[in-house]
Amino acid sequence: MNSQKNQIIYKDLGIIDFEEAYKIQLALFEQHEQWKINRRRGYDIPPPPDFILICEHLPVITIGVSGKESNLLVSQEILQRRNIKLIKTNRGGDVTAHNPGQIVMYPILDLERYRCDVKWFLKTMEEAVISLLREYTIDAIRIEGRTGVWIRDAHPPRKICSIGIRCSRWITMHGLALNVNNDLSIFSLINPCGFTNIIMTSMEKETGAKQNIYEVKERLLDHFLRILNEARNAEVGIDNHPATR
């Protein structure tokens, strides 16, 4: 574990194209990667800060490294007519969808500063969402073998949050997508996460009311940081201004 105290910087990117957000993630990921390479070469330089990026995406369907195109239920021509992009990406998992009203959180973290355990990190994101939803009287759970967050005792199963990451050299990127007020019809175009027998739900649908998405973002961040700080005390820098695009 790195002995230097780390900083976590939070940035709200607002509503942003998936590919643009990916470029920001990748640049931060590569900063961490280069620092580790330089450290092995003997350079004594300060480590880069960890980042938590939060945003909403313009309509897009993404396919992870283990995804199957057969889980896309419509043609690319139909997606184009509906102004929905289709992108293959390097996160884990199968196919999912993003659109405005859904909160996407991308932690770019060096797990050597917390705990070198990818399963722990995935459960940390799940627990942050479960704790958040409890505040809104939504009874959510994790299901063993099915990454993400689900509604308790729902038949058929209802999923409210999807999770897919990439981790290399203990550096993470990608993250979670929590349905808040978004149009859920986009999920009818896919088998979400490769499942054919589930329903995608949202905070709005479960509570019967639209939520203040800025408040939800802040509470999600608070819960996520609380769990990270249990693994390691961290200084937190806050920048709530959307990045210049």
XYZ file of C-alpha atoms in Angstrom:
245
model
C 0.000 0.000 0.000
C 1.279 3.455 -0.893
C 2.274 5.374 2.230
C 1.523 8.809 0.822
C -1.761 10.420 1.778
C -3.987 10.716 -1.235
C -6.522 13.260 -2.357
C -9.860 12.530 -3.982
C -11.196 15.179 -6.334
C -14.850 15.199 -7.345
C -15.991 16.683 -10.651
C -19.527 16.948 -11.974
C -19.255 16.866 -15.771
C -22.955 17.601 -16.312
C -24.631 16.081 -19.382
C -21.830 14.852 -21.602
C -21.300 12.595 -24.602
C -20.043 9.125 -23.584
C -16.963 9.331 -25.787
C -15.956 12.706 -24.387
C -16.287 11.422 -20.818
C -14.244 8.360 -21.777
C -11.393 10.585 -22.994
C -11.375 12.410 -19.648
C -11.361 9.100 -17.774
C -8.578 7.690 -19.913
C -6.353 10.750 -19.419
C -6.706 10.448 -15.629
C -6.170 6.688 -15.776
C -2.992 7.155 -17.791
C -1.678 9.715 -15.268
C -1.881 7.043 -12.575
C -0.359 4.448 -14.871
C 2.590 6.675 -15.812
C 3.214 7.547 -12.159
C 3.478 3.852 -11.300
C 5.881 3.276 -14.202
C 8.029 6.218 -13.115
C 8.009 5.049 -9.492
C 9.337 1.637 -10.563
C 12.073 3.457 -12.451
C 13.112 5.127 -9.216
C 11.638 8.605 -9.723
C 10.471 10.217 -6.479
C 7.478 12.264 -7.660
C 4.153 13.025 -5.934
C 1.301 10.701 -6.881
C -1.618 12.085 -8.880
C -4.929 12.524 -7.042
C -7.756 10.062 -7.345
C -10.861 11.328 -9.124
C -14.579 10.681 -8.938
C -16.377 11.879 -12.057
C -20.163 12.137 -12.009
C -22.224 12.872 -15.096
C -25.264 12.105 -17.205
C -24.894 10.815 -20.749
C -26.610 11.631 -23.985
C -28.488 8.528 -25.245
C -26.028 5.696 -25.855
C -25.869 1.905 -25.699
C -22.508 0.445 -24.704
C -21.213 -3.099 -25.030
C -18.546 -4.328 -22.611
C -15.665 -6.694 -23.307
C -17.766 -9.761 -22.476
C -20.846 -8.418 -24.238
C -22.701 -10.104 -27.068
C -24.151 -8.165 -29.964
C -27.082 -10.573 -29.882
C -28.202 -8.710 -26.740
C -28.894 -5.687 -28.939
C -32.506 -6.229 -30.016
C -32.782 -3.641 -32.803
C -30.735 -2.696 -35.845
C -28.155 0.052 -35.864
C -30.366 1.874 -38.369
C -33.135 2.083 -35.758
C -30.651 3.397 -33.198
C -29.486 6.049 -35.653
C -33.073 7.149 -36.323
C -33.565 7.548 -32.579
C -30.231 9.404 -32.163
C -28.833 6.678 -29.916
C -25.153 5.876 -30.306
C -23.769 2.326 -30.095
C -20.265 2.031 -28.645
C -18.028 -0.920 -27.802
C -16.004 -0.150 -24.709
C -13.321 -1.737 -22.532
C -15.300 -2.096 -19.293
C -16.379 -5.429 -17.930
C -19.907 -6.697 -18.367
C -22.360 -6.972 -21.217
C -24.667 -4.397 -22.790
C -26.265 -1.441 -21.007
C -27.804 1.927 -21.814
C -27.355 5.514 -20.639
C -29.474 8.621 -21.084
C -30.177 11.907 -19.258
C -31.709 11.475 -15.823
C -29.423 8.545 -15.046
C -26.442 9.231 -12.751
C -23.166 7.767 -13.979
C -20.241 7.687 -11.541
C -16.697 7.006 -12.733
C -14.117 6.498 -9.947
C -10.543 6.688 -11.227
C -8.812 5.300 -8.163
C -5.575 3.566 -7.284
C -6.797 0.630 -5.216
C -3.321 0.256 -3.682
C -4.310 3.295 -1.600
C -7.380 1.498 -0.258
C -7.594 -2.256 -0.730
C -6.223 -4.408 -3.536
C -9.405 -6.342 -4.082
C -11.621 -5.835 -7.131
C -14.547 -7.717 -5.575
C -14.364 -5.407 -2.548
C -14.410 -2.387 -4.848
C -17.485 -3.637 -6.712
C -19.250 -4.307 -3.409
C -18.228 -0.836 -2.222
C -20.086 0.737 -5.140
C -23.081 -1.527 -4.548
C -23.155 -0.655 -0.841
C -22.959 3.093 -1.568
C -26.025 2.821 -3.818
C -27.934 0.587 -1.383
C -27.267 3.044 1.474
C -28.366 5.956 -0.716
C -31.601 4.247 -1.780
C -32.428 3.449 1.835
C -32.686 7.213 2.419
C -35.421 7.297 -0.223
C -37.255 4.320 1.333
C -36.256 2.068 -1.562
C -35.380 -1.406 -0.267
C -32.472 -2.473 -2.456
C -30.094 -5.410 -2.227
C -27.174 -7.080 -3.961
C -27.638 -10.531 -5.486
C -24.729 -12.945 -5.359
C -23.317 -13.529 -8.838
C -25.266 -10.606 -10.365
C -23.229 -7.422 -10.093
C -25.320 -4.304 -9.535
C -28.185 -3.245 -7.270
C -31.630 -4.831 -7.264
C -35.012 -4.263 -5.623
C -35.713 -6.719 -2.794
C -38.294 -9.478 -3.386
C -39.169 -8.287 -6.890
C -40.667 -10.834 -9.300
C -39.496 -10.648 -12.025
C -36.223 -9.127 -10.758
C -35.992 -5.325 -11.000
C -32.556 -3.760 -11.446
C -31.950 -0.115 -10.578
C -28.163 0.207 -10.886
C -25.650 -1.384 -13.268
C -21.915 -1.666 -12.591
C -19.026 -2.381 -14.948
C -15.372 -1.448 -14.512
C -11.908 -1.837 -15.901
C -9.010 -2.402 -13.483
C -5.349 -2.516 -14.554
C -2.317 -2.154 -12.264
C -4.942 -1.676 -9.520
C -6.172 1.503 -11.245
C -9.918 1.637 -11.871
C -12.040 3.318 -14.506
C -15.679 3.130 -15.647
C -18.094 2.547 -12.764
C -21.821 2.597 -12.057
C -25.055 3.849 -13.633
C -27.981 4.576 -11.300
C -31.410 5.107 -12.858
C -32.980 8.179 -11.238
C -35.435 10.015 -13.528
C -34.397 8.664 -16.917
C -36.618 7.329 -19.705
C -36.502 3.562 -19.154
C -37.831 2.728 -22.624
C -34.236 2.746 -23.914
C -33.724 -0.578 -22.107
C -36.384 -2.210 -24.309
C -33.805 -2.072 -27.108
C -31.428 -4.465 -25.322
C -31.195 -7.422 -22.983
C -29.856 -5.340 -20.082
C -26.556 -6.757 -18.803
C -27.294 -9.828 -20.909
C -30.419 -10.810 -18.919
C -33.673 -11.667 -20.662
C -35.906 -11.975 -17.575
C -35.404 -8.694 -15.713
C -37.027 -5.263 -15.602
C -35.022 -2.070 -15.355
C -36.439 0.367 -12.841
C -35.567 3.821 -11.471
C -35.834 5.896 -8.325
C -38.686 7.823 -9.930
C -40.586 4.632 -10.740
C -40.027 3.075 -7.313
C -41.069 6.192 -5.372
C -43.671 7.573 -7.757
C -41.962 10.975 -7.817
C -39.178 12.725 -9.696
C -36.033 13.186 -7.631
C -33.662 16.133 -7.333
C -30.787 14.687 -9.310
C -28.229 17.125 -7.852
C -29.192 16.068 -4.338
C -28.945 12.399 -5.316
C -25.465 12.982 -6.765
C -24.251 14.574 -3.528
C -25.707 11.820 -1.350
C -24.232 9.111 -3.572
C -20.831 10.762 -3.313
C -21.140 11.021 0.482
C -21.918 7.321 0.852
C -19.163 6.259 -1.535
C -16.551 8.393 0.204
C -17.662 7.178 3.625
C -16.969 3.590 2.622
C -13.644 4.473 0.988
C -12.603 6.369 4.106
C -13.231 3.273 6.166
C -10.480 1.675 4.086
C -8.253 4.712 4.207
C -8.583 8.285 5.471
C -8.572 10.675 2.532
C -8.495 14.397 1.959
C -11.351 15.400 -0.333
C -11.238 18.283 -2.787
C -14.611 19.335 -4.200
C -15.142 20.875 -7.624
C -18.829 20.927 -8.497
C -18.475 22.988 -11.671
C -19.022 21.113 -14.920
C -15.886 20.756 -16.998
C -15.519 23.101 -19.952
C -16.562 21.286 -23.107
